PDB file of C-alpha atoms in Angstrom:
ATOM      1  CA  UNK A   1      64.812  48.965 -35.232  1.00  0.00           C
ATOM      2  CA  UNK A   2      63.642  48.483 -31.904  1.00  0.00           C
ATOM      3  CA  UNK A   3      60.549  50.101 -31.009  1.00  0.00           C
ATOM      4  CA  UNK A   4      59.051  49.945 -27.036  1.00  0.00           C
ATOM      5  CA  UNK A   5      55.354  49.959 -27.523  1.00  0.00           C
ATOM      6  CA  UNK A   6      54.977  50.077 -23.306  1.00  0.00           C
ATOM      7  CA  UNK A   7      52.205  47.387 -24.021  1.00  0.00           C
ATOM      8  CA  UNK A   8      53.022  43.966 -21.231  1.00  0.00           C
ATOM      9  CA  UNK A   9      52.121  41.127 -23.700  1.00  0.00           C
ATOM     10  CA  UNK A  10      52.392  38.776 -21.022  1.00  0.00           C
ATOM     11  CA  UNK A  11      50.074  40.713 -18.574  1.00  0.00           C
ATOM     12  CA  UNK A  12      47.680  41.152 -21.067  1.00  0.00           C
ATOM     13  CA  UNK A  13      47.600  37.770 -22.272  1.00  0.00           C
ATOM     14  CA  UNK A  14      46.666  36.909 -18.602  1.00  0.00           C
ATOM     15  CA  UNK A  15      43.899  39.487 -18.521  1.00  0.00           C
ATOM     16  CA  UNK A  16      42.451  37.696 -21.407  1.00  0.00           C
ATOM     17  CA  UNK A  17      42.836  34.772 -20.103  1.00  0.00           C
ATOM     18  CA  UNK A  18      41.303  35.491 -17.274  1.00  0.00           C
ATOM     19  CA  UNK A  19      38.249  36.822 -19.234  1.00  0.00           C
ATOM     20  CA  UNK A  20      37.930  33.666 -21.173  1.00  0.00           C
ATOM     21  CA  UNK A  21      37.655  32.109 -18.159  1.00  0.00           C
ATOM     22  CA  UNK A  22      35.386  34.281 -16.569  1.00  0.00           C
ATOM     23  CA  UNK A  23      32.878  34.315 -20.230  1.00  0.00           C
ATOM     24  CA  UNK A  24      33.186  30.714 -20.084  1.00  0.00           C
ATOM     25  CA  UNK A  25      31.667  30.519 -16.226  1.00  0.00           C
ATOM     26  CA  UNK A  26      28.998  33.250 -17.366  1.00  0.00           C
ATOM     27  CA  UNK A  27      27.803  30.663 -19.989  1.00  0.00           C
ATOM     28  CA  UNK A  28      28.098  27.735 -17.924  1.00  0.00           C
ATOM     29  CA  UNK A  29      26.145  29.420 -15.245  1.00  0.00           C
ATOM     30  CA  UNK A  30      23.401  29.897 -17.931  1.00  0.00           C
ATOM     31  CA  UNK A  31      23.085  26.830 -19.414  1.00  0.00           C
ATOM     32  CA  UNK A  32      22.739  25.351 -15.906  1.00  0.00           C
ATOM     33  CA  UNK A  33      19.996  28.171 -14.960  1.00  0.00           C
ATOM     34  CA  UNK A  34      17.955  27.434 -18.374  1.00  0.00           C
ATOM     35  CA  UNK A  35      18.343  23.451 -17.934  1.00  0.00           C
ATOM     36  CA  UNK A  36      17.805  23.558 -14.565  1.00  0.00           C
ATOM     37  CA  UNK A  37      13.951  23.239 -14.039  1.00  0.00           C
ATOM     38  CA  UNK A  38      13.422  20.674 -16.841  1.00  0.00           C
ATOM     39  CA  UNK A  39      16.104  19.038 -14.499  1.00  0.00           C
ATOM     40  CA  UNK A  40      14.248  19.872 -11.150  1.00  0.00           C
ATOM     41  CA  UNK A  41      10.868  18.434 -13.357  1.00  0.00           C
ATOM     42  CA  UNK A  42      12.497  14.986 -14.080  1.00  0.00           C
ATOM     43  CA  UNK A  43      13.423  14.434 -11.122  1.00  0.00           C
ATOM     44  CA  UNK A  44      10.333  15.434  -9.818  1.00  0.00           C
ATOM     45  CA  UNK A  45       8.482  12.771 -11.987  1.00  0.00           C
ATOM     46  CA  UNK A  46      10.934  10.487 -11.263  1.00  0.00           C
ATOM     47  CA  UNK A  47       9.947  10.653  -7.189  1.00  0.00           C
ATOM     48  CA  UNK A  48       6.959  10.464  -8.108  1.00  0.00           C
ATOM     49  CA  UNK A  49       6.673   7.474 -10.037  1.00  0.00           C
ATOM     50  CA  UNK A  50       9.155   5.728  -7.472  1.00  0.00           C
ATOM     51  CA  UNK A  51       5.919   6.586  -4.809  1.00  0.00           C
ATOM     52  CA  UNK A  52       3.436   5.568  -7.462  1.00  0.00           C
ATOM     53  CA  UNK A  53       5.153   2.613  -7.663  1.00  0.00           C
ATOM     54  CA  UNK A  54       5.287   1.772  -4.428  1.00  0.00           C
ATOM     55  CA  UNK A  55       1.516   2.570  -3.607  1.00  0.00           C
ATOM     56  CA  UNK A  56       0.161   0.328  -6.076  1.00  0.00           C
ATOM     57  CA  UNK A  57       2.479  -2.105  -5.516  1.00  0.00           C
ATOM     58  CA  UNK A  58       1.521  -2.163  -1.935  1.00  0.00           C
ATOM     59  CA  UNK A  59      -2.186  -2.432  -2.999  1.00  0.00           C
ATOM     60  CA  UNK A  60      -1.629  -5.665  -4.921  1.00  0.00           C
ATOM     61  CA  UNK A  61      -0.011  -6.852  -2.327  1.00  0.00           C
ATOM     62  CA  UNK A  62      -2.925  -6.122   0.103  1.00  0.00           C
ATOM     63  CA  UNK A  63      -5.593  -7.476  -2.026  1.00  0.00           C
ATOM     64  CA  UNK A  64      -3.441 -10.937  -2.158  1.00  0.00           C
ATOM     65  CA  UNK A  65      -3.207 -10.627   1.778  1.00  0.00           C
ATOM     66  CA  UNK A  66      -6.787 -10.173   2.089  1.00  0.00           C
ATOM     67  CA  UNK A  67      -7.774 -13.130  -0.174  1.00  0.00           C
ATOM     68  CA  UNK A  68      -5.103 -15.560   1.853  1.00  0.00           C
ATOM     69  CA  UNK A  69      -6.892 -14.129   5.229  1.00  0.00           C
ATOM     70  CA  UNK A  70     -10.508 -14.828   3.554  1.00  0.00           C
ATOM     71  CA  UNK A  71      -9.824 -18.209   1.919  1.00  0.00           C
ATOM     72  CA  UNK A  72     -12.580 -20.273   2.948  1.00  0.00           C
ATOM     73  CA  UNK A  73      -9.766 -23.313   3.091  1.00  0.00           C
ATOM     74  CA  UNK A  74      -8.555 -23.875   6.895  1.00  0.00           C
ATOM     75  CA  UNK A  75      -5.755 -26.040   7.480  1.00  0.00           C
ATOM     76  CA  UNK A  76      -5.327 -28.458  10.008  1.00  0.00           C
ATOM     77  CA  UNK A  77      -2.894 -26.761  12.162  1.00  0.00           C
ATOM     78  CA  UNK A  78      -4.626 -23.871  11.743  1.00  0.00           C
ATOM     79  CA  UNK A  79      -7.452 -25.698  13.554  1.00  0.00           C
ATOM     80  CA  UNK A  80      -5.110 -27.043  16.323  1.00  0.00           C
ATOM     81  CA  UNK A  81      -4.027 -23.902  17.109  1.00  0.00           C
ATOM     82  CA  UNK A  82      -7.367 -22.114  17.531  1.00  0.00           C
ATOM     83  CA  UNK A  83      -8.408 -25.060  19.612  1.00  0.00           C
ATOM     84  CA  UNK A  84      -5.871 -24.332  22.129  1.00  0.00           C
ATOM     85  CA  UNK A  85      -6.472 -21.218  22.754  1.00  0.00           C
ATOM     86  CA  UNK A  86     -10.044 -22.081  23.289  1.00  0.00           C
ATOM     87  CA  UNK A  87      -9.352 -24.682  25.931  1.00  0.00           C
ATOM     88  CA  UNK A  88      -6.975 -22.019  27.519  1.00  0.00           C
ATOM     89  CA  UNK A  89     -10.077 -19.764  27.809  1.00  0.00           C
ATOM     90  CA  UNK A  90     -12.059 -20.559  30.541  1.00  0.00           C
ATOM     91  CA  UNK A  91     -15.100 -18.092  28.912  1.00  0.00           C
ATOM     92  CA  UNK A  92     -14.461 -19.979  26.134  1.00  0.00           C
ATOM     93  CA  UNK A  93     -13.708 -23.836  26.633  1.00  0.00           C
ATOM     94  CA  UNK A  94     -17.855 -25.065  27.998  1.00  0.00           C
ATOM     95  CA  UNK A  95     -19.880 -23.000  25.478  1.00  0.00           C
ATOM     96  CA  UNK A  96     -21.750 -25.506  22.925  1.00  0.00           C
ATOM     97  CA  UNK A  97     -19.844 -26.661  20.307  1.00  0.00           C
ATOM     98  CA  UNK A  98     -21.272 -24.992  17.454  1.00  0.00           C
ATOM     99  CA  UNK A  99     -20.343 -21.749  19.039  1.00  0.00           C
ATOM    100  CA  UNK A 100     -16.829 -22.636  19.562  1.00  0.00           C
ATOM    101  CA  UNK A 101     -16.803 -23.987  15.965  1.00  0.00           C
ATOM    102  CA  UNK A 102     -17.038 -20.272  15.082  1.00  0.00           C
ATOM    103  CA  UNK A 103     -14.747 -19.136  17.479  1.00  0.00           C
ATOM    104  CA  UNK A 104     -12.044 -21.630  15.841  1.00  0.00           C
ATOM    105  CA  UNK A 105     -13.263 -19.639  12.957  1.00  0.00           C
ATOM    106  CA  UNK A 106     -12.578 -16.270  14.266  1.00  0.00           C
ATOM    107  CA  UNK A 107      -9.373 -17.122  15.736  1.00  0.00           C
ATOM    108  CA  UNK A 108      -7.910 -18.260  12.788  1.00  0.00           C
ATOM    109  CA  UNK A 109      -8.843 -15.752  10.684  1.00  0.00           C
ATOM    110  CA  UNK A 110      -7.234 -12.958  12.892  1.00  0.00           C
ATOM    111  CA  UNK A 111      -4.683 -14.889  13.600  1.00  0.00           C
ATOM    112  CA  UNK A 112      -3.531 -14.744   9.318  1.00  0.00           C
ATOM    113  CA  UNK A 113      -4.256 -11.267   9.694  1.00  0.00           C
ATOM    114  CA  UNK A 114      -1.426 -11.208  12.165  1.00  0.00           C
ATOM    115  CA  UNK A 115       1.065 -13.364  10.185  1.00  0.00           C
ATOM    116  CA  UNK A 116       1.041 -10.143   8.337  1.00  0.00           C
ATOM    117  CA  UNK A 117       2.211  -7.749  10.111  1.00  0.00           C
ATOM    118  CA  UNK A 118       4.833  -6.628   8.011  1.00  0.00           C
ATOM    119  CA  UNK A 119       2.945  -5.871   5.166  1.00  0.00           C
ATOM    120  CA  UNK A 120      -0.176  -3.549   6.893  1.00  0.00           C
ATOM    121  CA  UNK A 121       3.010  -1.727   8.841  1.00  0.00           C
ATOM    122  CA  UNK A 122       4.026  -0.883   5.603  1.00  0.00           C
ATOM    123  CA  UNK A 123       0.058  -0.049   4.147  1.00  0.00           C
ATOM    124  CA  UNK A 124      -0.242   2.260   7.536  1.00  0.00           C
ATOM    125  CA  UNK A 125       3.477   3.872   6.143  1.00  0.00           C
ATOM    126  CA  UNK A 126       2.426   4.936   2.666  1.00  0.00           C
ATOM    127  CA  UNK A 127      -0.720   6.913   3.453  1.00  0.00           C
ATOM    128  CA  UNK A 128       0.673   9.790   4.694  1.00  0.00           C
ATOM    129  CA  UNK A 129       2.777   9.476   1.551  1.00  0.00           C
ATOM    130  CA  UNK A 130       0.012   8.862  -0.764  1.00  0.00           C
ATOM    131  CA  UNK A 131      -2.160  11.692   0.546  1.00  0.00           C
ATOM    132  CA  UNK A 132       0.365  14.330   0.571  1.00  0.00           C
ATOM    133  CA  UNK A 133       2.026  13.694  -3.124  1.00  0.00           C
ATOM    134  CA  UNK A 134      -1.024  12.475  -4.717  1.00  0.00           C
ATOM    135  CA  UNK A 135      -4.163  14.059  -2.378  1.00  0.00           C
ATOM    136  CA  UNK A 136      -7.023  12.692  -1.084  1.00  0.00           C
ATOM    137  CA  UNK A 137      -8.046  10.020  -3.835  1.00  0.00           C
ATOM    138  CA  UNK A 138      -5.052   7.910  -4.332  1.00  0.00           C
ATOM    139  CA  UNK A 139      -5.044   7.618   0.213  1.00  0.00           C
ATOM    140  CA  UNK A 140      -8.354   6.926  -0.113  1.00  0.00           C
ATOM    141  CA  UNK A 141      -8.189   3.937  -3.104  1.00  0.00           C
ATOM    142  CA  UNK A 142      -4.934   2.258  -0.768  1.00  0.00           C
ATOM    143  CA  UNK A 143      -7.180   2.683   2.271  1.00  0.00           C
ATOM    144  CA  UNK A 144      -9.364   0.032   1.343  1.00  0.00           C
ATOM    145  CA  UNK A 145      -7.376  -2.365   1.292  1.00  0.00           C
ATOM    146  CA  UNK A 146      -6.749  -1.533   5.377  1.00  0.00           C
ATOM    147  CA  UNK A 147     -10.671  -1.073   5.488  1.00  0.00           C
ATOM    148  CA  UNK A 148     -10.988  -4.448   3.528  1.00  0.00           C
ATOM    149  CA  UNK A 149      -9.455  -5.965   6.909  1.00  0.00           C
ATOM    150  CA  UNK A 150     -11.142  -3.906   9.299  1.00  0.00           C
ATOM    151  CA  UNK A 151     -14.576  -5.121   7.808  1.00  0.00           C
ATOM    152  CA  UNK A 152     -13.205  -8.807   7.833  1.00  0.00           C
ATOM    153  CA  UNK A 153     -12.230  -8.610  11.683  1.00  0.00           C
ATOM    154  CA  UNK A 154     -15.647  -6.667  12.464  1.00  0.00           C
ATOM    155  CA  UNK A 155     -17.763  -9.623  10.285  1.00  0.00           C
ATOM    156  CA  UNK A 156     -15.657 -12.693  11.650  1.00  0.00           C
ATOM    157  CA  UNK A 157     -15.593 -10.709  15.826  1.00  0.00           C
ATOM    158  CA  UNK A 158     -19.701 -11.365  15.288  1.00  0.00           C
ATOM    159  CA  UNK A 159     -19.753 -14.622  14.063  1.00  0.00           C
ATOM    160  CA  UNK A 160     -19.915 -16.698  16.699  1.00  0.00           C
ATOM    161  CA  UNK A 161     -22.430 -14.660  18.437  1.00  0.00           C
ATOM    162  CA  UNK A 162     -25.113 -14.604  15.608  1.00  0.00           C
ATOM    163  CA  UNK A 163     -27.811 -16.436  16.063  1.00  0.00           C
ATOM    164  CA  UNK A 164     -29.951 -17.252  12.764  1.00  0.00           C
ATOM    165  CA  UNK A 165     -28.775 -15.480   9.608  1.00  0.00           C
ATOM    166  CA  UNK A 166     -25.290 -15.547   9.688  1.00  0.00           C
ATOM    167  CA  UNK A 167     -24.790 -16.126   5.672  1.00  0.00           C
ATOM    168  CA  UNK A 168     -23.641 -12.111   5.848  1.00  0.00           C
ATOM    169  CA  UNK A 169     -21.268 -12.183   7.809  1.00  0.00           C
ATOM    170  CA  UNK A 170     -19.691 -15.341   6.046  1.00  0.00           C
ATOM    171  CA  UNK A 171     -19.859 -12.957   3.297  1.00  0.00           C
ATOM    172  CA  UNK A 172     -16.982 -10.997   4.063  1.00  0.00           C
ATOM    173  CA  UNK A 173     -15.274 -12.746   5.864  1.00  0.00           C
ATOM    174  CA  UNK A 174     -14.744 -16.131   3.639  1.00  0.00           C
ATOM    175  CA  UNK A 175     -14.246 -15.503  -0.228  1.00  0.00           C
ATOM    176  CA  UNK A 176     -16.466 -16.366  -3.055  1.00  0.00           C
ATOM    177  CA  UNK A 177     -19.673 -17.242  -0.808  1.00  0.00           C
ATOM    178  CA  UNK A 178     -21.340 -13.700  -1.678  1.00  0.00           C
ATOM    179  CA  UNK A 179     -22.074 -13.116  -5.821  1.00  0.00           C
ATOM    180  CA  UNK A 180     -21.018  -9.961  -6.231  1.00  0.00           C
ATOM    181  CA  UNK A 181     -18.107 -10.403  -2.972  1.00  0.00           C
ATOM    182  CA  UNK A 182     -18.532  -7.540  -1.119  1.00  0.00           C
ATOM    183  CA  UNK A 183     -14.917  -7.176  -0.183  1.00  0.00           C
ATOM    184  CA  UNK A 184     -13.422  -7.140  -3.852  1.00  0.00           C
ATOM    185  CA  UNK A 185     -16.348  -5.055  -4.933  1.00  0.00           C
ATOM    186  CA  UNK A 186     -15.138  -2.059  -2.381  1.00  0.00           C
ATOM    187  CA  UNK A 187     -11.237  -3.054  -3.602  1.00  0.00           C
ATOM    188  CA  UNK A 188     -12.090  -2.891  -7.146  1.00  0.00           C
ATOM    189  CA  UNK A 189     -13.192   0.620  -6.744  1.00  0.00           C
ATOM    190  CA  UNK A 190      -9.795   1.006  -4.657  1.00  0.00           C
ATOM    191  CA  UNK A 191      -7.797   0.023  -7.644  1.00  0.00           C
ATOM    192  CA  UNK A 192      -9.625   2.189 -10.485  1.00  0.00           C
ATOM    193  CA  UNK A 193      -9.222   5.174  -7.735  1.00  0.00           C
ATOM    194  CA  UNK A 194      -5.300   4.690  -7.650  1.00  0.00           C
ATOM    195  CA  UNK A 195      -4.735   3.408 -11.060  1.00  0.00           C
ATOM    196  CA  UNK A 196      -6.667   6.399 -12.622  1.00  0.00           C
ATOM    197  CA  UNK A 197      -5.040   9.127 -10.628  1.00  0.00           C
ATOM    198  CA  UNK A 198      -1.707   7.004 -10.824  1.00  0.00           C
ATOM    199  CA  UNK A 199      -1.892   6.744 -14.636  1.00  0.00           C
ATOM    200  CA  UNK A 200       0.565   9.581 -15.360  1.00  0.00           C
ATOM    201  CA  UNK A 201       3.619   8.559 -13.180  1.00  0.00           C
ATOM    202  CA  UNK A 202       2.741   4.429 -14.275  1.00  0.00           C
ATOM    203  CA  UNK A 203       2.426   4.754 -17.758  1.00  0.00           C
ATOM    204  CA  UNK A 204      -1.036   2.424 -17.589  1.00  0.00           C
ATOM    205  CA  UNK A 205      -4.147   2.718 -19.404  1.00  0.00           C
ATOM    206  CA  UNK A 206      -7.279   4.017 -17.419  1.00  0.00           C
TER     207      UNK A 206
END
């Protein structure tokens, strides 16, 4: 005996299927909402770790640049280039030999720094990142490299005009003369700041 129940099983099946899709979507959304904070935290940590590596790497590159600028060893081509600048400058050409020698050192030191213009641009670009992402201490740590360059410039620029006691100036623009070395001492402070405040993102011991 055929019994017509009046139920549209096809429509019912479609409704159940649609309800299942909704439930599946809701479950996926719930899982996403639960997982999102952890995902965001991981992504933030990865971004900060990348910034921390860039900042610390720039600092160490800066130390190498400062060392090269301050090297007491002066090459022949550096002396020749500096001498040409002196010969072409009437205000320097006829100075006493000792004064001209000191001007040669000034020109050599500044020329070495200028050869690293790309690095200085990078260091300046990273300063606002250091401050915005990690705060004042990390900015101050990276800034010690730039300040070291300025200290070297200040010392070597006054060097030609110093009459007697010029060793304190030489200790700043020539590495290894001062004990302790004043520029290295400042850079050590900057390095310690960076390692302390970036340790969390670089897995280094302080």
